[in-house]
Coordinates of C-alpha atoms in Angstrom, one line a residue:
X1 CA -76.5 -6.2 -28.0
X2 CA -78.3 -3.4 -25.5
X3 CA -78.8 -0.3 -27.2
X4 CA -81.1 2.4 -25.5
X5 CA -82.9 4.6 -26.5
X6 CA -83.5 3.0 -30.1
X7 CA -86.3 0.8 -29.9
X8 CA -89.7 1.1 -28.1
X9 CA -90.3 -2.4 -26.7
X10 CA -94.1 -3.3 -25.5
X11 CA -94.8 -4.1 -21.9
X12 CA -94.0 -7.1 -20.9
X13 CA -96.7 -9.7 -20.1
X14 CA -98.2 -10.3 -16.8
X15 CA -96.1 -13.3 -16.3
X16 CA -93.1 -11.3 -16.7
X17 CA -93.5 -8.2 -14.9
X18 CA -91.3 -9.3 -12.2
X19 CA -89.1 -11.7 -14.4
X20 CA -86.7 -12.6 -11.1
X21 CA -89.2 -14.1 -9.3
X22 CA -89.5 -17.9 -9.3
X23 CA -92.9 -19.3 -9.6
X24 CA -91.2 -22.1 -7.1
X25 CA -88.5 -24.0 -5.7
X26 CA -88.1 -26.7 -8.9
X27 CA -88.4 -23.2 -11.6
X28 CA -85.5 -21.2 -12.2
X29 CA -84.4 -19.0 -15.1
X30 CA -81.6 -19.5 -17.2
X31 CA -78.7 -17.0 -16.6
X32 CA -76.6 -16.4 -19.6
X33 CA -74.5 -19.9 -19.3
X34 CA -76.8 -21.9 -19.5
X35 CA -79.2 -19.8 -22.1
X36 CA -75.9 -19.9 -24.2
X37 CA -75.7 -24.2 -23.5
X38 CA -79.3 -24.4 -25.0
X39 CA -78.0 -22.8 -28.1
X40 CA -74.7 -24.6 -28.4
X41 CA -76.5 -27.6 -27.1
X42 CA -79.7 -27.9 -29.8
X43 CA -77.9 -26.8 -32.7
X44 CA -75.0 -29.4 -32.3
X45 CA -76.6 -33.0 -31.9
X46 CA -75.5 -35.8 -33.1
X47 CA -75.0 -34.4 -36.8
X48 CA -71.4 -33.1 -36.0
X49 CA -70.0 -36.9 -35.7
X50 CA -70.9 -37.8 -39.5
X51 CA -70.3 -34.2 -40.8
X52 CA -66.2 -34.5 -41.8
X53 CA -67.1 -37.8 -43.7
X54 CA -70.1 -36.3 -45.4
X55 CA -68.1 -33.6 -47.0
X56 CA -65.5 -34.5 -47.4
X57 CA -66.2 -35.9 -51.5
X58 CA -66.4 -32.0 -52.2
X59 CA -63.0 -31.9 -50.8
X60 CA -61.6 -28.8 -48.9
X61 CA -63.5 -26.1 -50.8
X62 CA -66.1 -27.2 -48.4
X63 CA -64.5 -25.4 -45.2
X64 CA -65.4 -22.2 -47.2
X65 CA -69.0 -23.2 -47.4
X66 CA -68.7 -23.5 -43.4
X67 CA -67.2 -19.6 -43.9
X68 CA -70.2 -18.8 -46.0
X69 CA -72.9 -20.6 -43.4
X70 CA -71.8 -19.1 -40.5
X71 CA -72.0 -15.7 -41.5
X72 CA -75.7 -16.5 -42.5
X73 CA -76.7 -18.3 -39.0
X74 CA -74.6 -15.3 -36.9
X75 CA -77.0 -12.7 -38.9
X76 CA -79.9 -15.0 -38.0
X77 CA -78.8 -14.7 -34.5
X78 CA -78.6 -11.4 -34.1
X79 CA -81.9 -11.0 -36.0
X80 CA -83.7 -13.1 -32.8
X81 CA -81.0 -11.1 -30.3
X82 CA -82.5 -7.8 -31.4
X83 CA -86.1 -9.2 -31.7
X84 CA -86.0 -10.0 -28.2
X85 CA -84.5 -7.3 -27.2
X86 CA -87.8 -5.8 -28.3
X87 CA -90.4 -8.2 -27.0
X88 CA -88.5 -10.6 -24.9
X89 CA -91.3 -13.0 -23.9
X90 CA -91.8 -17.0 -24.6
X91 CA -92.4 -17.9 -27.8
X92 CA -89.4 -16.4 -30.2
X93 CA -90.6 -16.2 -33.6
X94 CA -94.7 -17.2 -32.9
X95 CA -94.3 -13.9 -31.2
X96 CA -92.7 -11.6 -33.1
X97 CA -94.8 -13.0 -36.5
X98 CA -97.7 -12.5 -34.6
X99 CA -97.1 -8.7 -33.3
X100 CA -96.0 -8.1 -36.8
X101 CA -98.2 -9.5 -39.1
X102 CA -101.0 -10.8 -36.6
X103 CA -102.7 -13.9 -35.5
X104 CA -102.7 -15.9 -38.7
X105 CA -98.8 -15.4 -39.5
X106 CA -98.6 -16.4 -35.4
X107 CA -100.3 -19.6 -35.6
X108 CA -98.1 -20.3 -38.9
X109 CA -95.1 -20.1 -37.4
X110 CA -96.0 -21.8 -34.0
X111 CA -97.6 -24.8 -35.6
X112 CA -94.8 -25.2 -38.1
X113 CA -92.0 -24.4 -35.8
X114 CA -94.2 -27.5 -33.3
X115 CA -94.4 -29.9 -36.6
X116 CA -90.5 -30.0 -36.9
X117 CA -89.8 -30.4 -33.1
X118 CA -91.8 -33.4 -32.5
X119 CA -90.6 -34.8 -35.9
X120 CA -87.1 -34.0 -35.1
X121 CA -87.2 -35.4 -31.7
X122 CA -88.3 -39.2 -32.8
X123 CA -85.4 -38.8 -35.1
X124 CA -82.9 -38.1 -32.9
X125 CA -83.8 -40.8 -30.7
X126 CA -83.8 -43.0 -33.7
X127 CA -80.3 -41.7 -34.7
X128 CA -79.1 -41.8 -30.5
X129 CA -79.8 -46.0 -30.6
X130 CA -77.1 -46.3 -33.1
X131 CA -74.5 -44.8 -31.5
X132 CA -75.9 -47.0 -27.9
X133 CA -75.9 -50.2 -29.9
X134 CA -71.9 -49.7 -30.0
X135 CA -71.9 -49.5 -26.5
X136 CA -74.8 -52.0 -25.9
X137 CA -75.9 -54.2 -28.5
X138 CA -79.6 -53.0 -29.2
X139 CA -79.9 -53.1 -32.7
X140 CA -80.3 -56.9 -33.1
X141 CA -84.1 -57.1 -31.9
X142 CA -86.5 -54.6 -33.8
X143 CA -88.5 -53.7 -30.4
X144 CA -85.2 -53.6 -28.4
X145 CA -84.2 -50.9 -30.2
X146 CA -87.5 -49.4 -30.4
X147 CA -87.6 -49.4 -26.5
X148 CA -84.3 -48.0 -26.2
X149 CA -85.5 -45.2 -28.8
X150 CA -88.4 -44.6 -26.5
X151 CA -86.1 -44.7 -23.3
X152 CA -83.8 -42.1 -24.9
X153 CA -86.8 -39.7 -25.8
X154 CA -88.5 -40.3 -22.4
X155 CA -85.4 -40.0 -19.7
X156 CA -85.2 -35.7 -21.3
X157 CA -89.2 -35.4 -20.9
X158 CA -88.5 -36.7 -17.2
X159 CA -86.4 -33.6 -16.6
X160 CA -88.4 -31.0 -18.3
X161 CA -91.8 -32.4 -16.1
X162 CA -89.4 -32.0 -13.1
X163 CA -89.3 -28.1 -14.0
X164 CA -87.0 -25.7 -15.4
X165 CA -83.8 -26.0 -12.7
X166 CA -83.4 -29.7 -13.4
X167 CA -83.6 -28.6 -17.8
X168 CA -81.4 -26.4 -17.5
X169 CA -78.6 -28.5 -14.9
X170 CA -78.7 -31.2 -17.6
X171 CA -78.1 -28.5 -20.2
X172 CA -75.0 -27.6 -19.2
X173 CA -73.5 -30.7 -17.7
X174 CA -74.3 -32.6 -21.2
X175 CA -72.9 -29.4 -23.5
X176 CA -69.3 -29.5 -21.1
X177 CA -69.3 -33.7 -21.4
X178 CA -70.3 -33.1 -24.8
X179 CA -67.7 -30.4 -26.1
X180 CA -64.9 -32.4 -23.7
X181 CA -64.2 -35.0 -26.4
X182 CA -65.1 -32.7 -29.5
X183 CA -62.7 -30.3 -28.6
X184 CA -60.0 -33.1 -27.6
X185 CA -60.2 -33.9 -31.5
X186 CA -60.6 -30.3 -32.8
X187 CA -57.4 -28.9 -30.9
X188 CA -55.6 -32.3 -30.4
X189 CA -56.1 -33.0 -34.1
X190 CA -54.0 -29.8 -34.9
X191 CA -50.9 -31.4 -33.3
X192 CA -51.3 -34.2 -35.6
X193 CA -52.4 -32.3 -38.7
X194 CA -50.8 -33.4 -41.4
X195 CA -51.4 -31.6 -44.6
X196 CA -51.0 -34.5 -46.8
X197 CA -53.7 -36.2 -46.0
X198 CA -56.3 -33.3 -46.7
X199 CA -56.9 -34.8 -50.9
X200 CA -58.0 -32.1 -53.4
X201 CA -59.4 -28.5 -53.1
X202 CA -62.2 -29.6 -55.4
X203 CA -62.3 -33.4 -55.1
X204 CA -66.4 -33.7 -56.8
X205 CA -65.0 -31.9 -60.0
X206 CA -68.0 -29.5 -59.6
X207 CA -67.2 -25.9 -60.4
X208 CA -65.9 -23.4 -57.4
X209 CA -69.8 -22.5 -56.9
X210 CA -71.1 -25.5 -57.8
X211 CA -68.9 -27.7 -55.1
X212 CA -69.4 -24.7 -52.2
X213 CA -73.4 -25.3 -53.2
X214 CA -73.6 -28.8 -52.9
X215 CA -71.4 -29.6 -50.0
X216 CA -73.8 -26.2 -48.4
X217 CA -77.1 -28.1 -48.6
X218 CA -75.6 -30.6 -46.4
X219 CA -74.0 -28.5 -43.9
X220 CA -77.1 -25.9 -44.0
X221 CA -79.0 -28.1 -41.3
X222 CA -76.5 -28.5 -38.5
X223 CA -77.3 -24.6 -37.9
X224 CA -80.9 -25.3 -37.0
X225 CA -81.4 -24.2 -33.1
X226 CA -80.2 -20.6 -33.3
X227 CA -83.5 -19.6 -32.2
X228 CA -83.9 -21.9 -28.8
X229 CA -82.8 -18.9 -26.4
X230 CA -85.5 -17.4 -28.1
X231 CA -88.4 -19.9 -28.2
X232 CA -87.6 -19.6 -24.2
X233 CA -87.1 -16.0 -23.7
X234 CA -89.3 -16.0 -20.9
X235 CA -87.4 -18.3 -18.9
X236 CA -83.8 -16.5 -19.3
X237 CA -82.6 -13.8 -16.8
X238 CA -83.2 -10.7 -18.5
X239 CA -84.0 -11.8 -21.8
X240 CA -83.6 -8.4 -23.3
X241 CA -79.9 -8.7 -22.7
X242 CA -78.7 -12.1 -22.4
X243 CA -81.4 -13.8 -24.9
X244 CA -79.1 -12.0 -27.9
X245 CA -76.0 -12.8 -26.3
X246 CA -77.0 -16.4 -25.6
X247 CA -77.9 -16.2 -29.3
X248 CA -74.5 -15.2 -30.8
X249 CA -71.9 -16.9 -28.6
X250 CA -73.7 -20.2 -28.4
X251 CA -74.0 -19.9 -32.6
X252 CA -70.6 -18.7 -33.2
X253 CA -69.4 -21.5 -30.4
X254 CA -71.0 -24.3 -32.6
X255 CA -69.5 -23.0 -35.4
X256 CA -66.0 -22.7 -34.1
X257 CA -66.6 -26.7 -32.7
X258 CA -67.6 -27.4 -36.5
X259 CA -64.9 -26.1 -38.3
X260 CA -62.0 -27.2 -36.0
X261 CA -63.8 -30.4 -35.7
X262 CA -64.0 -30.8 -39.4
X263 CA -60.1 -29.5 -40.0
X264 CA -58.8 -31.9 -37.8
X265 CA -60.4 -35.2 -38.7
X266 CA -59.3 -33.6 -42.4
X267 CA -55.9 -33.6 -41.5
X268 CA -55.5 -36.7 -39.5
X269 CA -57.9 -39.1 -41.6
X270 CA -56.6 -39.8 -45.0
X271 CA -59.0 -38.5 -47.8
X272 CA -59.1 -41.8 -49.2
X273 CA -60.8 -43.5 -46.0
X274 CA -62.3 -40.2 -44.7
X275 CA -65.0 -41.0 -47.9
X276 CA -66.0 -44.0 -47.1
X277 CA -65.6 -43.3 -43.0
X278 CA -69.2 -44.1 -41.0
X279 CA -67.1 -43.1 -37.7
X280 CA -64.7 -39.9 -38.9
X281 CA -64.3 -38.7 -35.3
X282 CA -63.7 -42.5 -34.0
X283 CA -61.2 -42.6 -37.0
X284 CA -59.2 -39.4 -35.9
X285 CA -59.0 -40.5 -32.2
X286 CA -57.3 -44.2 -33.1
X287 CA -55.2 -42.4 -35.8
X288 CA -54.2 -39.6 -33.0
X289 CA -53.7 -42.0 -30.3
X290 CA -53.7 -45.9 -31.7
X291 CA -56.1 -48.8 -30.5
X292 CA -59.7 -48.8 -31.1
X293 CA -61.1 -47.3 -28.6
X294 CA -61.8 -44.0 -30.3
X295 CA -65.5 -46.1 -31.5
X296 CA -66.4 -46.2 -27.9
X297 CA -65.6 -42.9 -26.8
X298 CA -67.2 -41.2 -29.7
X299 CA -69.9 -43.2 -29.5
X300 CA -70.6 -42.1 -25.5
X301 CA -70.0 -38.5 -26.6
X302 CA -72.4 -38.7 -29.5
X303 CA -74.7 -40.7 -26.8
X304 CA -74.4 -37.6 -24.5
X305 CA -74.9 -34.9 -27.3
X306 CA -77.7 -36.1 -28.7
X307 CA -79.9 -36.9 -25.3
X308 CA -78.4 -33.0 -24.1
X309 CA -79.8 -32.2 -27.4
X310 CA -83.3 -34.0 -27.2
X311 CA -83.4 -32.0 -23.5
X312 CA -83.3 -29.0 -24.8
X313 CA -85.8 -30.0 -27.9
X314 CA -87.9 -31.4 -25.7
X315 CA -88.4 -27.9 -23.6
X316 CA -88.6 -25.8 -26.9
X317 CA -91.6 -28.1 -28.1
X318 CA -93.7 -27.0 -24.9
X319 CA -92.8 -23.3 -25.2
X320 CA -94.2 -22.3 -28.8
X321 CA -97.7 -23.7 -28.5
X322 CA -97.5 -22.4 -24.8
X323 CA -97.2 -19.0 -26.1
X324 CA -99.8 -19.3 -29.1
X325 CA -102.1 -20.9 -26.7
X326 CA -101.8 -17.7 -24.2
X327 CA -103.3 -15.9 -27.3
X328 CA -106.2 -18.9 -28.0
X329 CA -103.8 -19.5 -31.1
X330 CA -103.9 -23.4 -29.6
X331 CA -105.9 -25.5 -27.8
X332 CA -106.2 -24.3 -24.3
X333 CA -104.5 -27.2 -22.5
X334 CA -100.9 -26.6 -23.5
X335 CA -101.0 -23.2 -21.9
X336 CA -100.5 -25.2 -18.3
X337 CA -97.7 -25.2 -16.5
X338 CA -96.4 -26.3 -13.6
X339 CA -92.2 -25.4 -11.9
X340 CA -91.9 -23.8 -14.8
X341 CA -92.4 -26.0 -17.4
X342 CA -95.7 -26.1 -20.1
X343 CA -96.3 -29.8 -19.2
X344 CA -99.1 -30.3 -21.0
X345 CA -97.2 -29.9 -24.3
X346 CA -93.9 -31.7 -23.0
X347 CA -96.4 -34.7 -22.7
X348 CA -98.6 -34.2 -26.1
X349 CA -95.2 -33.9 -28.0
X350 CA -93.2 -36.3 -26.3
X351 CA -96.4 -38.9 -26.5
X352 CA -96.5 -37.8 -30.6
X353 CA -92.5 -38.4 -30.9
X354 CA -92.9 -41.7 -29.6
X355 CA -95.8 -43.0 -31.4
X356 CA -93.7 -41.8 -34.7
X357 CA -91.1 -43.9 -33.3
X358 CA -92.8 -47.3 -32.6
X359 CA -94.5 -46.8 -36.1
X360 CA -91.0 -46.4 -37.6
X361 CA -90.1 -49.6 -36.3
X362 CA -93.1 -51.5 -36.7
X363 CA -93.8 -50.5 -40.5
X364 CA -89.6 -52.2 -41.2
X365 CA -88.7 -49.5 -43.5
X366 CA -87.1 -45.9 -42.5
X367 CA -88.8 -44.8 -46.2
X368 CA -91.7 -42.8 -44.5
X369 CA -89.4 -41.9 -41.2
X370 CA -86.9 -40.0 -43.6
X371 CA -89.3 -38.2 -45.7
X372 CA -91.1 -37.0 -42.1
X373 CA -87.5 -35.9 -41.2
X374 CA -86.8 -33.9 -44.1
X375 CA -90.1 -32.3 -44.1
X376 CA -89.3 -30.9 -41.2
X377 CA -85.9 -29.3 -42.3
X378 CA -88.6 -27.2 -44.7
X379 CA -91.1 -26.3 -41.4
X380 CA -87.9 -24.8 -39.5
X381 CA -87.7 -22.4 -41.8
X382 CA -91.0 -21.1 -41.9
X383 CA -90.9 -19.4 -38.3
X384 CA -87.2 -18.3 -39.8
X385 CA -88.6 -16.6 -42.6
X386 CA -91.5 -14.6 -40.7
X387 CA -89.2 -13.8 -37.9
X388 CA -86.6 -11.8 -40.3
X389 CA -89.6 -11.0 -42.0
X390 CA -91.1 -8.9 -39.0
X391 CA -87.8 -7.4 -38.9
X392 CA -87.6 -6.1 -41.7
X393 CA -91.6 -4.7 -41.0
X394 CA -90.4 -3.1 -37.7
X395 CA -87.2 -1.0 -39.9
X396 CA -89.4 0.0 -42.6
X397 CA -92.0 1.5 -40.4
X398 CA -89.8 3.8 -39.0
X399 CA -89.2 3.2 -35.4
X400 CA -85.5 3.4 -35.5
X401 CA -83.9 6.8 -35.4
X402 CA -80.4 6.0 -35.8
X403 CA -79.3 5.9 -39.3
X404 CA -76.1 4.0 -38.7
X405 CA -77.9 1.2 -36.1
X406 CA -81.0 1.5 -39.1
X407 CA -78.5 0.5 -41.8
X408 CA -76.7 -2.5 -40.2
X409 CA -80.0 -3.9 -39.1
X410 CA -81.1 -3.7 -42.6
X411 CA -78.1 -5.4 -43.8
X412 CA -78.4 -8.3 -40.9
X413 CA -81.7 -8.6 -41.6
X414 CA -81.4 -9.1 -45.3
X415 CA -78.8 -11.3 -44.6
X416 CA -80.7 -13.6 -42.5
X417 CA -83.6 -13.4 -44.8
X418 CA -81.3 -14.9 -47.4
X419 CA -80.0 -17.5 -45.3
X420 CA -83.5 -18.2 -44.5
X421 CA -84.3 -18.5 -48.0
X422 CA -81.7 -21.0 -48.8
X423 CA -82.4 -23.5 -46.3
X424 CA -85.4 -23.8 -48.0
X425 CA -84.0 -24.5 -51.2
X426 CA -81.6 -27.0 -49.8
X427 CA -84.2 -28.7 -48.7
X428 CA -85.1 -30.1 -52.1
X429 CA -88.4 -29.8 -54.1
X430 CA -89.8 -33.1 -52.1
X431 CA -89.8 -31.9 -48.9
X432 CA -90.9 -28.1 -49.8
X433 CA -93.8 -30.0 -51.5
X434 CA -95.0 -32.4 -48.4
X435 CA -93.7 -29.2 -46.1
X436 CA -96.3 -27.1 -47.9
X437 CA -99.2 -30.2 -47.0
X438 CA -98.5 -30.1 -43.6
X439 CA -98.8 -26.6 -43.1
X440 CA -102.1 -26.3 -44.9
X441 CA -103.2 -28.8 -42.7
X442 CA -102.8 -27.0 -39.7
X443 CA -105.1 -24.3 -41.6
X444 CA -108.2 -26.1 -40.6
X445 CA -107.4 -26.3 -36.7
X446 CA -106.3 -22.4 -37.1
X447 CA -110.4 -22.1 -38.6
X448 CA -111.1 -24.5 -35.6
X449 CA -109.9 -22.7 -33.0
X450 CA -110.9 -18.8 -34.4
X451 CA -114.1 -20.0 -34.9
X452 CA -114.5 -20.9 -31.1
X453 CA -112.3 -18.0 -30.2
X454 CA -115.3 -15.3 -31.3
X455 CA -117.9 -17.7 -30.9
X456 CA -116.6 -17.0 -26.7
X457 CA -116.1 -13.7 -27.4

């Protein structure tokens, strides 16, 4: 990813000057294994455990629309590996939208990229309590669950307020217990492969493009999280290095999980049940090994993902508006931080997550909850967009002298942009629509806060 000589970075912040210092004994920076477990960890949550069953009625063709995706998310990653490698403070896209295009684009892409982690992390928890309630019956009592929802959002926050070392020791133990059983199914499952029970190429009669499409704007999700090493740039071990390492390996390590993952329950579920399966991986295990106890080990292991995975969310929701509010892009209060850690906005998002939690429950109807959810699928991409965007601004202008390294940043970059661009059209014309609302919302507080910003000035 280093390449000398090619770019002119900016001077690092204050904060960074000496970025091997700990602030104290409870902050530490992430060295490249664990920036690379924030990666792996945040883009596979709990998703990966439905994702065989959910497409498989396209049939086969949709491995090549894994193909297709990855290529997209690695060229997004190596769009934020190079970006950092250029400015490699906190903040990930805020920061490089806002040294591109200036505050307004900034404050776009933080409170957008704040709007779906907040969102995202009351639906996770949401999600986590059905895979507990096979292990402990919750779901039977509306506010059992909705404690245990608040309990699993809560026990992450916990870690992050205790400061960075403790964030980034459950980040790696919960990726290894995590991958443990994922990769029992995607390697073990290739001993028990059997080819006959894979069904049709094309089993949605769709056209080629068609099928690869559809089954595409269900997989395009899962890749959300490529940015997280990022968003925390500031906390990893020489960022300009290992922040676009941590990028690539922990993208193209989710993606390996994914498509093994997905071959094997393939070929050790029968297409026939594989449809209808609300437990693929459960499925695979008992038709690898026998019994039933595949339910309750997948269950634990999605258990485990998804509270690694709300860790790491939980830390990235803090480190955005930390950044924009270093700039008097947000209010003032979630630029505090203590071992580490913006507490302030650990504790306004966590505090948000579970109030749209408890009104999930309380209002008996996940209606509203699911169209919050797939609003934010539309707000992730907005920091995406500006991010490839400033890319793009930073070749154009000219500061690259090396026409070969010039033309595969280009191509990368248009890449990404694309990819970009079509996780916004997979999220449907519904949630672009209410997407759209919410960030013309936060165009008031950006008036708000301007307004008080020169007012000081």
């Amino acid at each position: 990813m280093h390449d000398s000589g090619t770019v002119t970075a900016p001077a690092p912040a204050p904060e960074q000057a000496n970025p091997t210092a700990p602030t104290s004994r409870h902050a530490r920076r992430f060295g490249l294994p664990v920036a690379t477990a924030l990666v792996m960890g945040n883009i596979i949550g709990g998703g990966i455990f439905l994702l065989p069953a959910s497409v498989a009625p396209f049939g086969t063709i949709s491995l090549v629309s894994f193909g297709v995706l990855t290529v997209g998310a690695i060229a997004l990653a190596l769009v934020f590996g190079r970006l950092a490698e250029r400015d490699p403070r906190t903040g990930g896209p805020y920061v490089y939208a806002r040294e591109a295009f200036g505050d307004f684009a900034g404050f776009l892409a933080a409170w957008s990229y704040w709007i779906t982690t907040w969102v995202s992390n009351a639906a996770l928890a949401v999600a986590a309590v059905g895979y507990l309630d096979v292990l402990i019956p919750v779901n039977d009592h509306r506010w059992t669950a909705c404690l245990a929802a608040l309990a699993v959002q809560w026990l992450p926050a916990l870690a992050n307020f205790a400061g960075t070392r403790y964030v980034g020791a459950v980040q790696l133990v919960s990726t290894v217990l995590k991958f443990a059983p994922l990769l029992l199914v995607a390697v073990g499952g290739l001993f028990f492969f059997d080819a006959g029970n894979l069904g049709p190429f094309r089993a949605s009669g769709d056209s080629a493009i068609g099928a690869v499409s559809a089954s595409a704007a269900i997989l395009l999700f899962s890749y959300l999280g490529v940015e997280s090493a990022a968003v925390s740039a500031g906390e990893v071990r020489d960022p300009r290095r290992n922040v676009g390492r941590a990028t690539v390996i922990g993208t193209a390590g989710a993606a390996l999980v994914y498509l093994l993952g997905t071959l094997a329950v393939f070929g050790t579920v029968a297409h026939d049940e594989l449809v209808d399966s609300s437990a693929p991986f459960s499925d695979a295990v008992n038709a690898m090994f026998g019994g039933s106890w595949g339910g309750w080990a997948v269950a634990l292991a999605a258990l485990v993902s998804m509270t690694g995975c709300l860790n790491g969310w939980t830390l990235l929701s803090a480190q955005t508006p930390y950044a924009a509010a270093k700039d008097g892009l947000f209010p003032a209060a979630f630029a505090r931080r203590k071992r580490g850690v913006p507490t302030v906005g650990v504790a306004v998002t966590v505090v948000l997550a579970s109030l749209l939690t408890v009104y999930n429950y309380t209002a008996g109807t996940a209606k509203v909850f699911e169209i919050l959810v797939l609003v934010t699928t539309f707000t992730a991409t907005v920091p995406y967009l500006l991010a490839t965007a400033a890319q793009i601004f930073h070749l154009v202008r000219g500061e690259q002298v090396d026409k070969a390294r010039l033309l595969r940043d280009a191509l990368v970059a248009a890449v990404a942009f694309g990819f970009s661009m079509w996780l916004v059209a997979g999220a449907g014309y519904a949630a672009v629509y209410q997407g759209v609302l919410f960030l013309f919302a936060g165009v008031l507080v950006y008036a708000w806060l301007a307004a008080r910003r020169q007012r000081t000035a």
